[in-house]
């Protein structure tokens, strides 16, 4: 996984995002290990108004019913990376994964 430096953001939305997101929790593990189930159970333990935001991943893979991700082409992924739009990214199993700053 590669952490990226945040892009220079000067708009109100970015300031609010930083204010609301003082912590980042990253859950990693092998495919099929149950990461999504653990995350879902953890999130449900919070009161509705205090539930943490679960980031939607950007993946260079076609849409699949078992996973809620943003499918993109390799070229589109590279554009996001070059433009500094990904908070972090990694490569596994021949695919590119990332999480947008937004």
PDB file of C-alpha atoms in Angstrom:
ATOM      1  CA  UNK A   1       0.000   0.000   0.000  1.00  0.00           C
ATOM      2  CA  UNK A   2       1.260   3.460  -0.818  1.00  0.00           C
ATOM      3  CA  UNK A   3       0.146   6.491   1.132  1.00  0.00           C
ATOM      4  CA  UNK A   4      -0.090   9.606  -0.979  1.00  0.00           C
ATOM      5  CA  UNK A   5       0.452  13.152   0.147  1.00  0.00           C
ATOM      6  CA  UNK A   6      -2.857  15.017   0.166  1.00  0.00           C
ATOM      7  CA  UNK A   7      -3.427  17.278  -2.821  1.00  0.00           C
ATOM      8  CA  UNK A   8      -3.471  20.989  -2.142  1.00  0.00           C
ATOM      9  CA  UNK A   9      -7.133  21.458  -1.341  1.00  0.00           C
ATOM     10  CA  UNK A  10      -8.399  24.916  -0.527  1.00  0.00           C
ATOM     11  CA  UNK A  11     -12.143  24.524  -0.791  1.00  0.00           C
ATOM     12  CA  UNK A  12     -14.668  24.401   2.034  1.00  0.00           C
ATOM     13  CA  UNK A  13     -15.510  20.741   1.365  1.00  0.00           C
ATOM     14  CA  UNK A  14     -11.906  19.638   1.914  1.00  0.00           C
ATOM     15  CA  UNK A  15     -11.680  21.597   5.166  1.00  0.00           C
ATOM     16  CA  UNK A  16     -14.880  19.954   6.399  1.00  0.00           C
ATOM     17  CA  UNK A  17     -13.580  16.523   5.383  1.00  0.00           C
ATOM     18  CA  UNK A  18     -10.412  17.003   7.426  1.00  0.00           C
ATOM     19  CA  UNK A  19     -12.467  18.236  10.386  1.00  0.00           C
ATOM     20  CA  UNK A  20     -14.780  15.201  10.293  1.00  0.00           C
ATOM     21  CA  UNK A  21     -12.073  12.630   9.601  1.00  0.00           C
ATOM     22  CA  UNK A  22      -9.430  12.879  12.300  1.00  0.00           C
ATOM     23  CA  UNK A  23      -8.688   9.144  12.055  1.00  0.00           C
ATOM     24  CA  UNK A  24      -8.308   6.621   9.301  1.00  0.00           C
ATOM     25  CA  UNK A  25      -8.767   2.920   9.989  1.00  0.00           C
ATOM     26  CA  UNK A  26      -7.525   0.583   7.275  1.00  0.00           C
ATOM     27  CA  UNK A  27      -8.506  -3.082   7.393  1.00  0.00           C
ATOM     28  CA  UNK A  28      -6.312  -5.390   5.332  1.00  0.00           C
ATOM     29  CA  UNK A  29      -6.244  -9.129   4.872  1.00  0.00           C
ATOM     30  CA  UNK A  30      -6.296 -11.922   2.360  1.00  0.00           C
ATOM     31  CA  UNK A  31      -9.140 -12.248  -0.133  1.00  0.00           C
ATOM     32  CA  UNK A  32     -12.095 -13.995   1.465  1.00  0.00           C
ATOM     33  CA  UNK A  33     -10.806 -13.493   5.022  1.00  0.00           C
ATOM     34  CA  UNK A  34     -13.991 -11.686   6.086  1.00  0.00           C
ATOM     35  CA  UNK A  35     -12.827  -8.066   6.107  1.00  0.00           C
ATOM     36  CA  UNK A  36     -16.166  -6.726   4.857  1.00  0.00           C
ATOM     37  CA  UNK A  37     -18.097  -8.697   7.485  1.00  0.00           C
ATOM     38  CA  UNK A  38     -15.854  -7.369  10.265  1.00  0.00           C
ATOM     39  CA  UNK A  39     -16.211  -3.788   9.008  1.00  0.00           C
ATOM     40  CA  UNK A  40     -19.996  -4.072   8.713  1.00  0.00           C
ATOM     41  CA  UNK A  41     -20.332  -5.463  12.235  1.00  0.00           C
ATOM     42  CA  UNK A  42     -18.053  -2.740  13.632  1.00  0.00           C
ATOM     43  CA  UNK A  43     -19.972   0.064  11.888  1.00  0.00           C
ATOM     44  CA  UNK A  44     -23.317  -1.275  13.135  1.00  0.00           C
ATOM     45  CA  UNK A  45     -22.043  -0.930  16.709  1.00  0.00           C
ATOM     46  CA  UNK A  46     -22.260   2.871  16.422  1.00  0.00           C
ATOM     47  CA  UNK A  47     -25.392   4.958  16.847  1.00  0.00           C
ATOM     48  CA  UNK A  48     -26.721   5.946  13.402  1.00  0.00           C
ATOM     49  CA  UNK A  49     -25.668   9.596  13.809  1.00  0.00           C
ATOM     50  CA  UNK A  50     -22.118   8.614  14.795  1.00  0.00           C
ATOM     51  CA  UNK A  51     -21.371   5.834  12.310  1.00  0.00           C
ATOM     52  CA  UNK A  52     -18.011   6.169  10.612  1.00  0.00           C
ATOM     53  CA  UNK A  53     -17.862   6.585   6.866  1.00  0.00           C
ATOM     54  CA  UNK A  54     -16.766   3.449   5.014  1.00  0.00           C
ATOM     55  CA  UNK A  55     -14.764   4.392   1.952  1.00  0.00           C
ATOM     56  CA  UNK A  56     -15.715   2.913  -1.396  1.00  0.00           C
ATOM     57  CA  UNK A  57     -12.711   1.504  -3.235  1.00  0.00           C
ATOM     58  CA  UNK A  58     -11.727   2.289  -6.800  1.00  0.00           C
ATOM     59  CA  UNK A  59     -10.683  -0.959  -8.535  1.00  0.00           C
ATOM     60  CA  UNK A  60      -9.553  -1.796 -12.055  1.00  0.00           C
ATOM     61  CA  UNK A  61     -12.100  -4.601 -12.187  1.00  0.00           C
ATOM     62  CA  UNK A  62     -15.598  -4.900 -13.658  1.00  0.00           C
ATOM     63  CA  UNK A  63     -18.587  -4.379 -11.381  1.00  0.00           C
ATOM     64  CA  UNK A  64     -19.429  -7.460  -9.301  1.00  0.00           C
ATOM     65  CA  UNK A  65     -22.608  -8.032  -7.260  1.00  0.00           C
ATOM     66  CA  UNK A  66     -20.700  -9.174  -4.165  1.00  0.00           C
ATOM     67  CA  UNK A  67     -18.594  -6.007  -3.892  1.00  0.00           C
ATOM     68  CA  UNK A  68     -19.554  -2.347  -3.858  1.00  0.00           C
ATOM     69  CA  UNK A  69     -16.651  -0.651  -5.609  1.00  0.00           C
ATOM     70  CA  UNK A  70     -16.084   1.963  -8.298  1.00  0.00           C
ATOM     71  CA  UNK A  71     -14.906   0.097 -11.398  1.00  0.00           C
ATOM     72  CA  UNK A  72     -12.409   2.009 -13.551  1.00  0.00           C
ATOM     73  CA  UNK A  73     -10.063   1.240 -16.415  1.00  0.00           C
ATOM     74  CA  UNK A  74      -6.305   1.088 -15.851  1.00  0.00           C
ATOM     75  CA  UNK A  75      -6.001   4.376 -17.768  1.00  0.00           C
ATOM     76  CA  UNK A  76      -8.615   6.095 -15.587  1.00  0.00           C
ATOM     77  CA  UNK A  77      -6.890   4.770 -12.459  1.00  0.00           C
ATOM     78  CA  UNK A  78      -3.566   6.194 -13.640  1.00  0.00           C
ATOM     79  CA  UNK A  79      -5.242   9.565 -14.268  1.00  0.00           C
ATOM     80  CA  UNK A  80      -6.660   9.584 -10.717  1.00  0.00           C
ATOM     81  CA  UNK A  81      -3.229   8.708  -9.348  1.00  0.00           C
ATOM     82  CA  UNK A  82      -1.407  11.336 -11.398  1.00  0.00           C
ATOM     83  CA  UNK A  83      -3.949  14.002 -10.423  1.00  0.00           C
ATOM     84  CA  UNK A  84      -3.437  13.222  -6.712  1.00  0.00           C
ATOM     85  CA  UNK A  85      -7.060  12.146  -6.234  1.00  0.00           C
ATOM     86  CA  UNK A  86      -6.223   8.938  -4.331  1.00  0.00           C
ATOM     87  CA  UNK A  87      -5.515   9.043  -0.592  1.00  0.00           C
ATOM     88  CA  UNK A  88      -3.772   5.691  -0.891  1.00  0.00           C
ATOM     89  CA  UNK A  89      -3.429   2.895  -3.406  1.00  0.00           C
ATOM     90  CA  UNK A  90      -2.032  -0.590  -3.837  1.00  0.00           C
ATOM     91  CA  UNK A  91      -1.718  -3.374  -6.379  1.00  0.00           C
ATOM     92  CA  UNK A  92      -2.724  -6.979  -5.756  1.00  0.00           C
ATOM     93  CA  UNK A  93      -3.646  -9.943  -7.940  1.00  0.00           C
ATOM     94  CA  UNK A  94      -2.883  -7.917 -11.083  1.00  0.00           C
ATOM     95  CA  UNK A  95      -5.428  -5.214 -10.165  1.00  0.00           C
ATOM     96  CA  UNK A  96      -5.049  -1.629  -8.970  1.00  0.00           C
ATOM     97  CA  UNK A  97      -6.946  -0.548  -5.855  1.00  0.00           C
ATOM     98  CA  UNK A  98      -7.346   2.914  -4.386  1.00  0.00           C
ATOM     99  CA  UNK A  99      -9.399   5.117  -2.101  1.00  0.00           C
ATOM    100  CA  UNK A 100     -10.286   8.639  -3.167  1.00  0.00           C
ATOM    101  CA  UNK A 101      -9.695  11.600  -0.880  1.00  0.00           C
ATOM    102  CA  UNK A 102     -13.375  12.434  -1.208  1.00  0.00           C
TER     103      UNK A 102
END
